[in-house]
mmCIF file of C-alpha atoms in Angstrom:
data_model
loop_
_atom_site.group_PDB
_atom_site.id
_atom_site.type_symbol
_atom_site.label_atom_id
_atom_site.label_comp_id
_atom_site.label_asym_id
_atom_site.label_seq_id
_atom_site.Cartn_x
_atom_site.Cartn_y
_atom_site.Cartn_z
ATOM 1 C CA GLN A 1 57.257 -31.559 -69.323
ATOM 2 C CA ALA A 2 54.599 -28.951 -68.599
ATOM 3 C CA VAL A 3 53.777 -28.368 -64.969
ATOM 4 C CA ARG A 4 50.260 -29.441 -64.049
ATOM 5 C CA TRP A 5 48.317 -27.203 -61.715
ATOM 6 C CA HIS A 6 45.149 -29.266 -61.456
ATOM 7 C CA ILE A 7 44.217 -32.906 -61.674
ATOM 8 C CA GLU A 8 41.783 -34.024 -64.362
ATOM 9 C CA LEU A 9 38.315 -34.263 -62.881
ATOM 10 C CA GLN A 10 36.322 -37.346 -63.801
ATOM 11 C CA PRO A 11 32.884 -36.872 -65.371
ATOM 12 C CA TRP A 12 30.036 -36.650 -62.869
ATOM 13 C CA ALA A 13 28.641 -39.991 -61.757
ATOM 14 C CA SER A 14 25.159 -38.977 -62.949
ATOM 15 C CA PRO A 15 23.674 -36.652 -65.604
ATOM 16 C CA THR A 16 23.177 -33.913 -63.005
ATOM 17 C CA PRO A 17 25.512 -33.556 -59.991
ATOM 18 C CA SER A 18 24.174 -35.610 -57.099
ATOM 19 C CA LEU A 19 25.741 -36.409 -53.754
ATOM 20 C CA ASN A 20 24.044 -39.813 -53.653
ATOM 21 C CA TYR A 21 25.543 -40.889 -56.966
ATOM 22 C CA GLU A 22 28.980 -39.444 -56.210
ATOM 23 C CA ALA A 23 29.087 -41.047 -52.762
ATOM 24 C CA SER A 24 28.016 -44.478 -53.932
ATOM 25 C CA ARG A 25 30.582 -44.429 -56.780
ATOM 26 C CA PHE A 26 33.355 -43.292 -54.432
ATOM 27 C CA LEU A 27 32.536 -45.752 -51.650
ATOM 28 C CA LYS A 28 32.262 -48.642 -54.082
ATOM 29 C CA TYR A 29 35.624 -47.642 -55.550
ATOM 30 C CA ILE A 30 37.502 -47.560 -52.239
ATOM 31 C CA SER A 31 35.915 -50.841 -51.152
ATOM 32 C CA THR A 32 36.849 -52.815 -54.261
ATOM 33 C CA SER A 33 40.307 -54.384 -54.601
ATOM 34 C CA GLN A 34 41.823 -53.914 -58.047
ATOM 35 C CA ILE A 35 44.539 -56.503 -57.616
ATOM 36 C CA SER A 36 44.894 -59.437 -55.267
ATOM 37 C CA CYS A 37 47.696 -59.652 -52.746
ATOM 38 C CA GLU A 38 48.305 -62.971 -50.990
ATOM 39 C CA HIS A 39 50.858 -61.850 -48.402
ATOM 40 C CA MET A 40 50.058 -58.674 -46.508
ATOM 41 C CA ASN A 41 51.010 -59.696 -43.028
ATOM 42 C CA LEU A 42 54.194 -58.352 -41.489
ATOM 43 C CA ASN A 43 54.165 -61.294 -39.081
ATOM 44 C CA SER A 44 56.217 -63.128 -41.643
ATOM 45 C CA LEU A 45 59.031 -60.628 -41.009
ATOM 46 C CA LYS A 46 61.313 -61.147 -38.057
ATOM 47 C CA GLY A 47 60.970 -58.857 -35.081
ATOM 48 C CA TYR A 48 57.317 -58.124 -35.673
ATOM 49 C CA SER A 49 54.838 -58.296 -32.831
ATOM 50 C CA GLU A 50 51.155 -58.048 -33.603
ATOM 51 C CA THR A 51 50.161 -55.108 -31.424
ATOM 52 C CA ALA A 52 49.464 -52.448 -34.047
ATOM 53 C CA LYS A 53 46.179 -50.708 -33.353
ATOM 54 C CA LYS A 54 45.160 -50.808 -37.003
ATOM 55 C CA PRO A 55 46.330 -52.743 -40.050
ATOM 56 C CA TRP A 56 48.868 -50.923 -42.176
ATOM 57 C CA SER A 57 48.881 -53.446 -44.985
ATOM 58 C CA VAL A 58 51.746 -53.716 -47.439
ATOM 59 C CA CYS A 59 51.960 -56.259 -50.247
ATOM 60 C CA LEU A 60 54.763 -58.762 -49.733
ATOM 61 C CA ASP A 61 53.994 -60.903 -52.790
ATOM 62 C CA GLU A 62 57.040 -62.068 -54.735
ATOM 63 C CA ARG A 63 55.917 -60.331 -57.935
ATOM 64 C CA PHE A 64 56.410 -56.895 -56.349
ATOM 65 C CA SER A 65 59.681 -55.350 -55.305
ATOM 66 C CA LEU A 66 59.049 -54.728 -51.607
ATOM 67 C CA ILE A 67 59.747 -58.219 -50.263
ATOM 68 C CA HIS A 68 62.957 -58.435 -52.321
ATOM 69 C CA ARG A 69 64.116 -55.032 -51.107
ATOM 70 C CA ILE A 70 63.403 -56.002 -47.508
ATOM 71 C CA ARG A 71 65.440 -59.185 -47.917
ATOM 72 C CA SER A 72 68.344 -57.296 -49.458
ATOM 73 C CA LYS A 73 68.115 -54.600 -46.720
ATOM 74 C CA GLN A 74 67.527 -51.905 -49.328
ATOM 75 C CA CYS A 75 64.002 -50.860 -48.483
ATOM 76 C CA ARG A 76 62.976 -47.387 -47.348
ATOM 77 C CA LEU A 77 59.804 -46.317 -45.565
ATOM 78 C CA TYR A 78 58.608 -42.746 -45.126
ATOM 79 C CA SER A 79 55.937 -42.332 -42.492
ATOM 80 C CA LEU A 80 53.941 -39.104 -42.245
ATOM 81 C CA GLY A 81 52.169 -38.526 -38.956
ATOM 82 C CA LEU A 82 50.848 -35.962 -36.538
ATOM 83 C CA GLY A 83 51.642 -36.820 -32.925
ATOM 84 C CA ASN A 84 50.336 -40.361 -33.300
ATOM 85 C CA ASP A 85 51.759 -42.807 -30.750
ATOM 86 C CA ASP A 86 51.047 -45.966 -32.724
ATOM 87 C CA ASN A 87 54.451 -46.561 -34.321
ATOM 88 C CA GLN A 88 54.406 -50.371 -34.259
ATOM 89 C CA PHE A 89 54.421 -50.571 -38.043
ATOM 90 C CA GLU A 90 57.496 -48.306 -38.271
ATOM 91 C CA LEU A 91 59.327 -50.317 -35.624
ATOM 92 C CA SER A 92 58.566 -53.588 -37.375
ATOM 93 C CA MET A 93 59.841 -52.281 -40.697
ATOM 94 C CA ALA A 94 63.003 -50.968 -39.011
ATOM 95 C CA ASN A 95 63.483 -54.323 -37.262
ATOM 96 C CA SER A 96 63.314 -56.075 -40.613
ATOM 97 C CA GLY A 97 66.196 -53.921 -41.863
ATOM 98 C CA CYS A 98 64.315 -51.137 -43.621
ATOM 99 C CA GLU A 99 65.514 -47.557 -43.413
ATOM 100 C CA VAL A 100 62.586 -45.793 -41.743
ATOM 101 C CA HIS A 101 62.007 -42.035 -41.670
ATOM 102 C CA ARG A 102 59.141 -40.783 -39.527
ATOM 103 C CA PHE A 103 58.036 -37.178 -40.128
ATOM 104 C CA ASP A 104 56.095 -35.593 -37.314
ATOM 105 C CA PRO A 105 56.049 -31.890 -36.344
ATOM 106 C CA SER A 106 55.470 -32.757 -32.653
ATOM 107 C CA ILE A 107 58.905 -34.409 -32.216
ATOM 108 C CA LYS A 108 61.100 -32.686 -29.613
ATOM 109 C CA SER A 109 64.268 -32.149 -31.661
ATOM 110 C CA ALA A 110 64.992 -31.660 -35.350
ATOM 111 C CA HIS A 111 66.360 -35.163 -36.059
ATOM 112 C CA ILE A 112 66.575 -38.172 -33.747
ATOM 113 C CA GLN A 113 68.044 -41.544 -34.621
ATOM 114 C CA GLU A 114 66.770 -44.554 -32.695
ATOM 115 C CA GLY A 115 68.677 -47.725 -33.372
ATOM 116 C CA ARG A 116 70.324 -48.488 -36.670
ATOM 117 C CA HIS A 117 67.386 -47.998 -38.991
ATOM 118 C CA LEU A 118 64.897 -45.533 -37.515
ATOM 119 C CA TRP A 119 64.979 -41.736 -37.780
ATOM 120 C CA TYR A 120 62.491 -39.190 -36.462
ATOM 121 C CA HIS A 121 62.311 -35.767 -38.133
ATOM 122 C CA ARG A 122 60.524 -32.725 -36.763
ATOM 123 C CA LEU A 123 58.955 -31.961 -40.108
ATOM 124 C CA SER A 124 55.426 -31.728 -41.360
ATOM 125 C CA ILE A 125 54.986 -32.925 -44.939
ATOM 126 C CA ASP A 126 52.612 -30.566 -46.707
ATOM 127 C CA TRP A 127 51.325 -29.895 -50.230
ATOM 128 C CA ARG A 128 53.425 -26.749 -50.580
ATOM 129 C CA ASP A 129 56.732 -25.399 -49.364
ATOM 130 C CA PRO A 130 56.665 -22.436 -46.959
ATOM 131 C CA ASN A 131 56.828 -18.916 -48.327
ATOM 132 C CA PRO A 132 60.548 -17.990 -48.032
ATOM 133 C CA ALA A 133 59.705 -14.519 -46.726
ATOM 134 C CA ILE A 134 57.659 -15.986 -43.886
ATOM 135 C CA ALA A 135 60.034 -18.903 -43.329
ATOM 136 C CA ALA A 136 62.917 -16.464 -42.802
ATOM 137 C CA HIS A 137 61.168 -15.124 -39.710
ATOM 138 C CA LYS A 138 60.775 -18.585 -38.220
ATOM 139 C CA LEU A 139 63.937 -20.300 -37.068
ATOM 140 C CA HIS A 140 62.431 -23.722 -37.563
ATOM 141 C CA SER A 141 60.343 -23.683 -40.670
ATOM 142 C CA ASN A 142 59.220 -27.266 -40.453
ATOM 143 C CA THR A 143 56.770 -27.660 -43.314
ATOM 144 C CA LYS A 144 57.922 -29.035 -46.659
ATOM 145 C CA LYS A 145 56.650 -30.866 -49.702
ATOM 146 C CA LEU A 146 57.639 -34.512 -50.024
ATOM 147 C CA GLY A 147 59.526 -33.827 -53.262
ATOM 148 C CA THR A 148 61.612 -31.181 -51.473
ATOM 149 C CA VAL A 149 62.472 -33.597 -48.657
ATOM 150 C CA LEU A 150 63.462 -36.329 -51.123
ATOM 151 C CA ASN A 151 65.818 -33.898 -52.829
ATOM 152 C CA GLU A 152 67.304 -32.684 -49.535
ATOM 153 C CA PHE A 153 67.829 -36.233 -48.249
ATOM 154 C CA GLY A 154 69.201 -37.404 -51.590
ATOM 155 C CA HIS A 155 66.590 -40.160 -51.856
ATOM 156 C CA GLN A 156 65.429 -41.223 -55.307
ATOM 157 C CA LYS A 157 62.816 -43.723 -54.208
ATOM 158 C CA ILE A 158 60.553 -44.672 -51.323
ATOM 159 C CA ASP A 159 59.405 -48.282 -51.136
ATOM 160 C CA VAL A 160 56.469 -47.488 -48.853
ATOM 161 C CA LEU A 161 54.839 -44.160 -48.066
ATOM 162 C CA LYS A 162 52.552 -44.371 -45.038
ATOM 163 C CA ALA A 163 50.401 -41.354 -44.202
ATOM 164 C CA ASP A 164 48.164 -40.678 -41.225
ATOM 165 C CA VAL A 165 47.852 -36.909 -41.432
ATOM 166 C CA GLU A 166 44.336 -36.196 -40.147
ATOM 167 C CA SER A 167 42.682 -34.874 -43.322
ATOM 168 C CA ALA A 168 45.705 -33.279 -45.025
ATOM 169 C CA GLU A 169 46.019 -36.474 -47.094
ATOM 170 C CA TRP A 170 43.895 -35.291 -50.037
ATOM 171 C CA LYS A 171 45.996 -32.205 -50.800
ATOM 172 C CA ILE A 172 49.244 -34.103 -50.152
ATOM 173 C CA LEU A 173 48.137 -36.832 -52.558
ATOM 174 C CA GLU A 174 47.227 -34.197 -55.143
ATOM 175 C CA ASN A 175 50.697 -32.647 -54.805
ATOM 176 C CA LEU A 176 52.402 -36.044 -55.235
ATOM 177 C CA ILE A 177 50.394 -36.652 -58.413
ATOM 178 C CA LEU A 178 50.837 -33.176 -59.921
ATOM 179 C CA GLU A 179 54.611 -33.187 -59.339
ATOM 180 C CA ASP A 180 55.039 -36.835 -60.431
ATOM 181 C CA VAL A 181 56.584 -37.650 -57.050
ATOM 182 C CA VAL A 182 54.181 -40.572 -56.777
ATOM 183 C CA GLU A 183 56.169 -42.362 -59.482
ATOM 184 C CA GLN A 184 59.094 -42.593 -57.047
ATOM 185 C CA ILE A 185 56.961 -44.582 -54.597
ATOM 186 C CA GLY A 186 56.453 -48.349 -54.566
ATOM 187 C CA GLN A 187 53.467 -48.674 -52.227
ATOM 188 C CA LEU A 188 51.089 -46.189 -50.625
ATOM 189 C CA VAL A 189 49.262 -46.800 -47.358
ATOM 190 C CA PHE A 190 47.043 -43.816 -46.622
ATOM 191 C CA GLU A 191 44.473 -43.192 -43.959
ATOM 192 C CA VAL A 192 41.702 -41.178 -45.595
ATOM 193 C CA HIS A 193 39.126 -39.165 -43.690
ATOM 194 C CA ILE A 194 35.742 -38.531 -45.237
ATOM 195 C CA HIS A 195 33.765 -36.893 -42.424
ATOM 196 C CA TRP A 196 34.651 -33.460 -43.886
ATOM 197 C CA PRO A 197 36.257 -32.288 -47.158
ATOM 198 C CA GLY A 198 39.800 -32.044 -45.737
ATOM 199 C CA PHE A 199 42.215 -29.141 -45.465
ATOM 200 C CA GLU A 200 41.805 -26.573 -48.255
ATOM 201 C CA VAL A 201 39.380 -28.747 -50.207
ATOM 202 C CA SER A 202 36.428 -26.564 -51.149
ATOM 203 C CA GLY A 203 33.130 -26.896 -52.949
ATOM 204 C CA ASN A 204 29.740 -28.379 -52.214
ATOM 205 C CA ASP A 205 29.470 -32.000 -51.096
ATOM 206 C CA SER A 206 29.042 -33.588 -54.512
ATOM 207 C CA THR A 207 31.979 -31.543 -55.891
ATOM 208 C CA VAL A 208 34.205 -32.671 -53.004
ATOM 209 C CA VAL A 209 33.430 -36.358 -53.519
ATOM 210 C CA ARG A 210 34.016 -36.052 -57.267
ATOM 211 C CA TYR A 211 37.426 -34.504 -56.472
ATOM 212 C CA TRP A 212 38.336 -37.338 -54.072
ATOM 213 C CA TYR A 213 37.298 -39.919 -56.654
ATOM 214 C CA SER A 214 39.231 -38.145 -59.408
ATOM 215 C CA LEU A 215 42.397 -38.167 -57.268
ATOM 216 C CA LEU A 216 42.158 -41.916 -56.783
ATOM 217 C CA ARG A 217 41.527 -42.460 -60.487
ATOM 218 C CA GLU A 218 44.718 -40.463 -61.190
ATOM 219 C CA LEU A 219 46.601 -42.972 -59.045
ATOM 220 C CA GLU A 220 45.132 -45.754 -61.146
ATOM 221 C CA LEU A 221 46.302 -43.994 -64.329
ATOM 222 C CA LYS A 222 49.799 -44.008 -62.830
ATOM 223 C CA ASP A 223 49.609 -47.807 -62.459
ATOM 224 C CA PHE A 224 48.749 -47.912 -58.768
ATOM 225 C CA ARG A 225 46.294 -50.648 -57.836
ATOM 226 C CA LEU A 226 44.271 -50.800 -54.643
ATOM 227 C CA PHE A 227 44.835 -54.130 -52.895
ATOM 228 C CA HIS A 228 43.475 -53.601 -49.387
ATOM 229 C CA THR A 229 40.837 -51.496 -47.644
ATOM 230 C CA TYR A 230 40.342 -51.296 -43.899
ATOM 231 C CA LYS A 231 37.097 -49.662 -42.781
ATOM 232 C CA ASP A 232 37.649 -48.343 -39.270
ATOM 233 C CA LEU A 233 34.443 -49.135 -37.401
ATOM 234 C CA SER A 234 35.800 -47.608 -34.192
ATOM 235 C CA LYS A 235 35.370 -44.175 -35.781
ATOM 236 C CA PRO A 236 32.010 -42.378 -36.178
ATOM 237 C CA GLN A 237 29.891 -43.461 -39.140
ATOM 238 C CA MET A 238 30.020 -40.062 -40.841
ATOM 239 C CA PHE A 239 30.257 -39.052 -44.492
ATOM 240 C CA LEU A 240 30.687 -35.300 -44.992
ATOM 241 C CA LYS A 241 29.057 -34.621 -41.603
ATOM 242 C CA LYS A 242 26.064 -36.805 -42.432
ATOM 243 C CA GLU A 243 25.138 -40.133 -40.896
ATOM 244 C CA ALA A 244 24.545 -41.642 -44.276
ATOM 245 C CA PHE A 245 25.818 -44.137 -46.837
ATOM 246 C CA ASN A 246 26.824 -46.675 -44.145
ATOM 247 C CA ALA A 247 30.354 -45.257 -44.315
ATOM 248 C CA SER A 248 33.012 -44.978 -41.658
ATOM 249 C CA SER A 249 34.627 -41.557 -41.350
ATOM 250 C CA CYS A 250 38.027 -43.226 -41.738
ATOM 251 C CA TYR A 251 39.495 -45.844 -44.100
ATOM 252 C CA THR A 252 43.025 -47.141 -44.522
ATOM 253 C CA LEU A 253 43.762 -47.788 -48.195
ATOM 254 C CA SER A 254 46.785 -49.653 -49.586
ATOM 255 C CA TRP A 255 48.043 -49.435 -53.177
ATOM 256 C CA VAL A 256 50.949 -51.032 -54.988
ATOM 257 C CA ASN A 257 52.688 -49.386 -57.938
ATOM 258 C CA THR A 258 52.546 -52.194 -60.499
ATOM 259 C CA ARG A 259 55.174 -50.463 -62.629
ATOM 260 C CA TRP A 260 57.777 -51.080 -59.932
ATOM 261 C CA LYS A 261 59.481 -54.406 -60.430
#
């Protein structure tokens, strides 16, 4: 299979490129569920206490694999973070018997195991692996692509990938799509930030929004369906540095891979 270097960009939302049209198409898209999910609440799992600061929604409906894999103690969660203290979701998944791997470059040592099911790794998941020449000079090169980590850990599949990576999410998502790693994932729960383009995303405003939209449409082509959107009203109402479009600067989006049974 030929390696893809770029995602397919969707046609412009209007005959001539316009931020207003791109923004309204994008915001409508992330606010519209594509599939219904009846059971999203982890309260139904044992050992869960409702103190999470924000909803990390997963779909626990019987028609999808996650609830069955939790029951059979075969589920695996990868959590990508950057020094974020809110790990209630990870703890609850570990308490329900899931194997949980939390990747965070601010962790004190390389690998820490807490309890039977929870591991912390001093690793930053990125959209590229480090240059070997540069990495050789650093004793702890702690930046890797998700596909590289999966190979190193010997993991074929991740039931849930949670990401709160402060604007690196767009390039990470692009990497997962281009390398087909996304097909090894059952559910995605991503915090997306739209107050600026994101790391290494370039172009004028309308080009950036078209790129974001095209990424999410690629997920749809790979049979991912959006089932929950959380608009974080505690964050500034900013869209690409403008107080416009009635948008929050931060949304948490949840998708289920409908191909996974």
